[in-house]
PDB file of C-alpha atoms in Angstrom:
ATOM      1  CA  UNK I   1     -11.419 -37.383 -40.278  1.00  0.00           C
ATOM      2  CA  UNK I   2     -13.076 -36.343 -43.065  1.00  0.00           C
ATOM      3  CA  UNK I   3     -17.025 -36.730 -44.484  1.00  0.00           C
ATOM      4  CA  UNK I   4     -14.936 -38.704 -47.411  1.00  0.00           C
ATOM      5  CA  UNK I   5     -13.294 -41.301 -44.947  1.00  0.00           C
ATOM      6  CA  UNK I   6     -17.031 -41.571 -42.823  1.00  0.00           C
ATOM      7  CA  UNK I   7     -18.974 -42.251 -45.757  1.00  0.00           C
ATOM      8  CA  UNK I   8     -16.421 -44.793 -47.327  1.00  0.00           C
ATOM      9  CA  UNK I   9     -17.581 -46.963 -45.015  1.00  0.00           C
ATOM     10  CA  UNK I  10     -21.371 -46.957 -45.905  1.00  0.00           C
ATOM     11  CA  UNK I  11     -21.271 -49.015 -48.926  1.00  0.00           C
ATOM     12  CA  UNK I  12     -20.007 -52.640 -47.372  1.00  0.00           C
ATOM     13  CA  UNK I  13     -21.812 -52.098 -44.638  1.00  0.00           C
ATOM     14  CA  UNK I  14     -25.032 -51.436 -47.074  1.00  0.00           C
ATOM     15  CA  UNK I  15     -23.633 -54.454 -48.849  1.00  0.00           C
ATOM     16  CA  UNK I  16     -23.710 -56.496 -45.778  1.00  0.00           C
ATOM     17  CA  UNK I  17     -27.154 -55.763 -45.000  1.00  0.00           C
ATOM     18  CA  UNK I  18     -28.920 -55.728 -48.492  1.00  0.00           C
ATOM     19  CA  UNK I  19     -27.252 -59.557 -48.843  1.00  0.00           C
ATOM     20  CA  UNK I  20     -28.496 -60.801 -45.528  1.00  0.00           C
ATOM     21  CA  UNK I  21     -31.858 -59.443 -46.364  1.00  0.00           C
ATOM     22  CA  UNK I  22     -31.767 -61.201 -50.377  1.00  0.00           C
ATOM     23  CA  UNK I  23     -30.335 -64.433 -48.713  1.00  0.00           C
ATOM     24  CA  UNK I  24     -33.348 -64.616 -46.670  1.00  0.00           C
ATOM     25  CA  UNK I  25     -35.516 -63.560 -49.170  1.00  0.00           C
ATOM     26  CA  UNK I  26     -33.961 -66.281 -51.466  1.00  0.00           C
ATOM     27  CA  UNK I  27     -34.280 -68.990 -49.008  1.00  0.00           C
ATOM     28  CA  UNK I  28     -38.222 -68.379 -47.966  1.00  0.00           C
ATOM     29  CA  UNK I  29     -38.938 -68.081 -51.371  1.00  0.00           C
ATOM     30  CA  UNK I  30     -37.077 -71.777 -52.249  1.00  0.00           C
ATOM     31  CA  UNK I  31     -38.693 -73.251 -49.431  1.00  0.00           C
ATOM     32  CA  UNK I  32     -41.746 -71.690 -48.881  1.00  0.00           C
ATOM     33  CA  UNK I  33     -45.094 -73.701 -48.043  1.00  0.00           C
ATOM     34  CA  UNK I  34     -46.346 -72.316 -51.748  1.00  0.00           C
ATOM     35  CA  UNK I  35     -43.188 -72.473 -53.756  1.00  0.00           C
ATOM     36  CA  UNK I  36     -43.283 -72.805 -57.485  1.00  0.00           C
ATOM     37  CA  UNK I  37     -40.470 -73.161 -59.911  1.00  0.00           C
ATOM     38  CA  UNK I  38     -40.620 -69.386 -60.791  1.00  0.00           C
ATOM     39  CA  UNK I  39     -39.720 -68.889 -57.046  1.00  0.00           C
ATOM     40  CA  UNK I  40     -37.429 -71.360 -56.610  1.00  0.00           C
ATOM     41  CA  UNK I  41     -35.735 -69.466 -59.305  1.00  0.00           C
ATOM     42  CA  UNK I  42     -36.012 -66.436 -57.977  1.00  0.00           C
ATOM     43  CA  UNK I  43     -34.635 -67.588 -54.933  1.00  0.00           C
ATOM     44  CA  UNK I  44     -31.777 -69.108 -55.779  1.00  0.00           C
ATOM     45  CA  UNK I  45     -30.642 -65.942 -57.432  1.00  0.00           C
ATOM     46  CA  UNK I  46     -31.924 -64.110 -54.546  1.00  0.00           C
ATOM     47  CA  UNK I  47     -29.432 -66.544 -52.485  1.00  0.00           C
ATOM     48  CA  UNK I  48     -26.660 -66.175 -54.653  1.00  0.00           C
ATOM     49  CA  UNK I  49     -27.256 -62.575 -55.220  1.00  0.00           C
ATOM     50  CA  UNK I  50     -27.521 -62.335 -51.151  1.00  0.00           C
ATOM     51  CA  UNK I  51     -23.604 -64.060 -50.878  1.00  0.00           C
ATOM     52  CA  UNK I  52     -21.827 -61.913 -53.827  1.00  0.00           C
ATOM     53  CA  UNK I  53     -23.347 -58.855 -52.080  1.00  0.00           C
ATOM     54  CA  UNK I  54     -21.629 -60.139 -48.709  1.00  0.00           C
ATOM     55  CA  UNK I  55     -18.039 -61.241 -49.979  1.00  0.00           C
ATOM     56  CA  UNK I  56     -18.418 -57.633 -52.040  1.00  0.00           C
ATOM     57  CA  UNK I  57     -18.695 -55.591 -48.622  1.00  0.00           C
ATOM     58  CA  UNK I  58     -15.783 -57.599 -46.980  1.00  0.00           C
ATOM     59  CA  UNK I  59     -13.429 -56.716 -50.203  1.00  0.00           C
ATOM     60  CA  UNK I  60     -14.622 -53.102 -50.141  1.00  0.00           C
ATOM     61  CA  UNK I  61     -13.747 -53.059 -46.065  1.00  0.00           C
ATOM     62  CA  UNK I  62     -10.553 -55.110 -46.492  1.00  0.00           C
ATOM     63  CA  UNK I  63      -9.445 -52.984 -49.313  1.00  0.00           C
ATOM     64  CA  UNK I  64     -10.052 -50.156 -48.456  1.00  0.00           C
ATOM     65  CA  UNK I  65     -11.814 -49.118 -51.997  1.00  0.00           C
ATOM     66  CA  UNK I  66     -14.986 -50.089 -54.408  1.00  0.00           C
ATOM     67  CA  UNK I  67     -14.068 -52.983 -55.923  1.00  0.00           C
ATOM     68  CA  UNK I  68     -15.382 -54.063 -59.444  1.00  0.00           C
ATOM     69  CA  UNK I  69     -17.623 -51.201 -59.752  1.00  0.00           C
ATOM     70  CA  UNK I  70     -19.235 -52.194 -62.831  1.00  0.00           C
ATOM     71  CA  UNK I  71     -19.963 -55.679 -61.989  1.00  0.00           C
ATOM     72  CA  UNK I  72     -21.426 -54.189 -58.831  1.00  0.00           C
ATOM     73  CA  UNK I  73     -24.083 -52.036 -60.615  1.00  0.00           C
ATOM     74  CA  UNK I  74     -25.201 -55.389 -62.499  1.00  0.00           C
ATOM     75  CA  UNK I  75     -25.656 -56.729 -59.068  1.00  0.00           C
ATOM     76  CA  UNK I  76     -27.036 -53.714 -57.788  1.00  0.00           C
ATOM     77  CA  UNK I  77     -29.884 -53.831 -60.577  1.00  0.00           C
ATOM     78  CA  UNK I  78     -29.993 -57.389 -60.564  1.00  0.00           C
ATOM     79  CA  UNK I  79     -30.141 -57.577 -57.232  1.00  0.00           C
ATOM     80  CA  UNK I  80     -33.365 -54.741 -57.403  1.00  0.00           C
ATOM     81  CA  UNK I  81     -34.906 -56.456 -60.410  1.00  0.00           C
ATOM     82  CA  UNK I  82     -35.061 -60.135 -58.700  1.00  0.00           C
ATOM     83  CA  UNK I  83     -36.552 -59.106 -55.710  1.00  0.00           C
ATOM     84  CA  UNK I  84     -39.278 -57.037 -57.141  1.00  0.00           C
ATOM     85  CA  UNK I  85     -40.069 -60.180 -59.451  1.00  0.00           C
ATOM     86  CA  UNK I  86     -40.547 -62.127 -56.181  1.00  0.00           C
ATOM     87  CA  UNK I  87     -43.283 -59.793 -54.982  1.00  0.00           C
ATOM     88  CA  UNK I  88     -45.442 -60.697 -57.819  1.00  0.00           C
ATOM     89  CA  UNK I  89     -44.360 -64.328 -58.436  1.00  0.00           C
ATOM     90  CA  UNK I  90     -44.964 -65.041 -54.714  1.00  0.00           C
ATOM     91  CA  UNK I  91     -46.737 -62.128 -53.441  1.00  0.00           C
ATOM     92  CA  UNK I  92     -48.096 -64.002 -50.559  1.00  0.00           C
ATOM     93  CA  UNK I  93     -45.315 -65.261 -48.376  1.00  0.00           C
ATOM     94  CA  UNK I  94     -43.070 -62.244 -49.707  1.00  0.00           C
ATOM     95  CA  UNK I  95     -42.514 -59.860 -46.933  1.00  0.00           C
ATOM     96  CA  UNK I  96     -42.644 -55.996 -48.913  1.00  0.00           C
ATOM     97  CA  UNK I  97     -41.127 -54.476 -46.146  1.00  0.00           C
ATOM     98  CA  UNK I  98     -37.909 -56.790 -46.674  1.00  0.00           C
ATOM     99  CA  UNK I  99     -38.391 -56.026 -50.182  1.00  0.00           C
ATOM    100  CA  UNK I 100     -37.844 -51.929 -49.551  1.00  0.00           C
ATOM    101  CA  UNK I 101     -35.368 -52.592 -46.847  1.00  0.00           C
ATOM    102  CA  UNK I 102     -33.443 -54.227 -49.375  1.00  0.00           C
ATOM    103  CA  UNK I 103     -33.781 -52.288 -52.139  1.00  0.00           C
ATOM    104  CA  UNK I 104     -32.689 -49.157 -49.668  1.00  0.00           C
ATOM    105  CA  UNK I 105     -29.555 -50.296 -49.198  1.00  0.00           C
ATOM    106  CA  UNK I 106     -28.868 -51.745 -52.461  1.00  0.00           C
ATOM    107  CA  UNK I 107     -29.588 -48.182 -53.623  1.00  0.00           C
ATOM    108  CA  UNK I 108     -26.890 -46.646 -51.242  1.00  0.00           C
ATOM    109  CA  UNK I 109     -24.579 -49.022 -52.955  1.00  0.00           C
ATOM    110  CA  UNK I 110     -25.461 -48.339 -56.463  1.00  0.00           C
ATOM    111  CA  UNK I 111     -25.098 -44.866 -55.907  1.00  0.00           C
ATOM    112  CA  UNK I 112     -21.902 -44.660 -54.074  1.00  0.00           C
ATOM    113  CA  UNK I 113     -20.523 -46.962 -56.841  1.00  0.00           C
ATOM    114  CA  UNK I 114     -21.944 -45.328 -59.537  1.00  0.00           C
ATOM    115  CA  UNK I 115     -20.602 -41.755 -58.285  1.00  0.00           C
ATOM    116  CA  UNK I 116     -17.408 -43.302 -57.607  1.00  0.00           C
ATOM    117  CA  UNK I 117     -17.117 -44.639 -61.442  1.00  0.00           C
ATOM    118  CA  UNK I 118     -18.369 -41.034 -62.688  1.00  0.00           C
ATOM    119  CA  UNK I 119     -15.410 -39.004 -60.700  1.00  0.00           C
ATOM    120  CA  UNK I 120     -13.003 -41.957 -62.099  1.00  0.00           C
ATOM    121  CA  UNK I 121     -14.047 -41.269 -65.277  1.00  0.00           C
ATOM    122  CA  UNK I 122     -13.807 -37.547 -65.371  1.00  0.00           C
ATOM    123  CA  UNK I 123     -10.802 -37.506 -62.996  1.00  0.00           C
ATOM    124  CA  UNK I 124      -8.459 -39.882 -64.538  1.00  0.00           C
ATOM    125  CA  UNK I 125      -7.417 -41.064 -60.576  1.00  0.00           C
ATOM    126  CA  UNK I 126      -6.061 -44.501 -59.860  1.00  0.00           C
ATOM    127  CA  UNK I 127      -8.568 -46.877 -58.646  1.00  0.00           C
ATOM    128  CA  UNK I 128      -6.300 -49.069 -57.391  1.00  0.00           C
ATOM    129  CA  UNK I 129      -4.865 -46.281 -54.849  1.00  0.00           C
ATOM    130  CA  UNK I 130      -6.796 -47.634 -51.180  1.00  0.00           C
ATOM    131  CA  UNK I 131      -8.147 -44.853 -48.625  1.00  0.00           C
ATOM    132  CA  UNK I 132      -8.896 -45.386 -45.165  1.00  0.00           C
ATOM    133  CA  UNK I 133     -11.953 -46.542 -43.594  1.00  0.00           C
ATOM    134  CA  UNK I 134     -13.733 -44.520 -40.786  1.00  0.00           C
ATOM    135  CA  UNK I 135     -13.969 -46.362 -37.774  1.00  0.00           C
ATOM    136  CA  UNK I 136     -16.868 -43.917 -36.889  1.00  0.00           C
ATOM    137  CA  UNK I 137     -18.572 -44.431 -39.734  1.00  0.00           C
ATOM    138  CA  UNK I 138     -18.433 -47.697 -39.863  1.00  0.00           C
ATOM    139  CA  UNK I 139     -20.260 -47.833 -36.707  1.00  0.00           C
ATOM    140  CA  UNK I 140     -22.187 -45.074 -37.289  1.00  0.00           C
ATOM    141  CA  UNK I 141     -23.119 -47.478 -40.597  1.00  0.00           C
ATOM    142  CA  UNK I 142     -23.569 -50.655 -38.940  1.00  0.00           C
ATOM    143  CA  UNK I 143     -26.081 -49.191 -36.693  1.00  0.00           C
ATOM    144  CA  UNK I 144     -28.226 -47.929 -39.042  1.00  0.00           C
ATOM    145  CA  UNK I 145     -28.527 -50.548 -41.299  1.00  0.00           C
ATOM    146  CA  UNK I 146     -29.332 -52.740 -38.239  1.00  0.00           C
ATOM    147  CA  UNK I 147     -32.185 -50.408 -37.366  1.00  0.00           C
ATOM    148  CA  UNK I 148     -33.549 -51.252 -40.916  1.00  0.00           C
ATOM    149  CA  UNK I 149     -32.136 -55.058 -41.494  1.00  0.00           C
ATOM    150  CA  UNK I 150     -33.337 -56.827 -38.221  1.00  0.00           C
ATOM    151  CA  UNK I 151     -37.021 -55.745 -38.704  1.00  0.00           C
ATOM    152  CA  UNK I 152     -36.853 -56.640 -42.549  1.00  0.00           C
ATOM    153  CA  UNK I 153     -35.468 -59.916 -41.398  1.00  0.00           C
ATOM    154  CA  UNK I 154     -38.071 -60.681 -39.046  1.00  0.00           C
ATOM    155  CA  UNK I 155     -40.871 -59.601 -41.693  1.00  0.00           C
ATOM    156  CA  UNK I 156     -39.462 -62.003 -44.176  1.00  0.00           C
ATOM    157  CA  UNK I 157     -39.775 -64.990 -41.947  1.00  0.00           C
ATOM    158  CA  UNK I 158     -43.140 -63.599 -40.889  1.00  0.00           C
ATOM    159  CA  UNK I 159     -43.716 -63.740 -44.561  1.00  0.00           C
ATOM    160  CA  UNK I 160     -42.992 -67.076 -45.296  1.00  0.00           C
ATOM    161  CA  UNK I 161     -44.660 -68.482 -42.259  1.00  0.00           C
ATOM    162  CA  UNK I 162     -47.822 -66.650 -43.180  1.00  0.00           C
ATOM    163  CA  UNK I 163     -51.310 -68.874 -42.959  1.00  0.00           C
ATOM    164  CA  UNK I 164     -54.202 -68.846 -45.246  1.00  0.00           C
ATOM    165  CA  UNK I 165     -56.251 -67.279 -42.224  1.00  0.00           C
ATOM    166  CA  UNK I 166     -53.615 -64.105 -42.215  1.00  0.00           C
ATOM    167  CA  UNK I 167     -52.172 -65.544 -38.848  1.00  0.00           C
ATOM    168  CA  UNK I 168     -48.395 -66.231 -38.200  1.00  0.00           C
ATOM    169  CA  UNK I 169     -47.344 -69.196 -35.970  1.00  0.00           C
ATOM    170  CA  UNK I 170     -46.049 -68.379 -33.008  1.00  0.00           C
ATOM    171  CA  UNK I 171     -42.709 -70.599 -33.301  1.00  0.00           C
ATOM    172  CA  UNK I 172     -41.619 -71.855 -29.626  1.00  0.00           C
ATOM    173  CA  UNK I 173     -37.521 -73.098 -28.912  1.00  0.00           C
ATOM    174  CA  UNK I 174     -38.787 -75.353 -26.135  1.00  0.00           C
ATOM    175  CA  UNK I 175     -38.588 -78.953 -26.496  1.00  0.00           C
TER     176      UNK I 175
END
């Protein structure tokens, strides 16, 4: 194994864990105690944004290669842009650390994609042609980005359950 074939695996995993973190983001935002129309907006893009970003890092891992790299660096940005917009729109029940968790790994994305469509360029190589996936670093990947997901996960409920007095609920399962 190469370091080419253990960090091809980076970007859908990144995917996978920048879209779980804008789908939540999306969803407090669209039901949220304080939710406008500017962040029910938001959060429907954030939602939608959230889903693209996790069918992307299933074609990149079933593939075997980037796929639509330019359409991904829209996403990327849009993706950045959105979530940033939330923090001011609803800067209240918007969890920051979720916000930089996110924009982390949509980073690592962006970059991978954008170095990927620079070497195309100057290369000339076939972007079709599919190289293996590390099994290493996938896991490698996948335990990384859970080290920085789960926590931005449970800051963006945290977020959205917020109280006026700075005081989250403690939510019970019991019946």
């Amino acid at each position: 194994m190469n370091a080419a074939t253990f960090v091809r695996s980076w970007p859908s995993v990144s995917a996978w864990g920048a879209g779980l973190i804008l789908a939540a983001l999306g969803a407090g935002a669209i039901t949220g105690p304080n939710s406008g129309a500017a962040s029910r907006g938001l959060g429907a893009g954030l939602v939608v944004l959230g889903v693209a970003a996790l069918v992307w890092g299933g074609a990149v891992l079933a593939l075997g290669r980037l796929v639509a790299p330019r359409a991904t660096l829209v996403g990327v940005l849009a993706g950045l842009l959105t979530s940033t917009a939330l923090v001011f729109v609803l800067p209240s029940h918007t969890s920051v650390i979720a916000v930089a968790a996110a924009a982390l790994l949509l980073i690592v994305v962006g970059a991978a994609v954008a170095a990927r469509v620079r070497r195309r360029g100057r290369a000339g190589e076939d972007p079709r042609a599919a190289q293996p996936i590390s099994v290493l670093g996938l896991m490698v990947a996948a335990s990384v980005i859970a080290v920085v997901v789960t926590p931005a996960l449970g800051a963006t409920q945290d977020a959205v359950l917020i109280g006026d007095d700075g005081t989250v609920p403690v939510v019970t399962h019991d019946h």
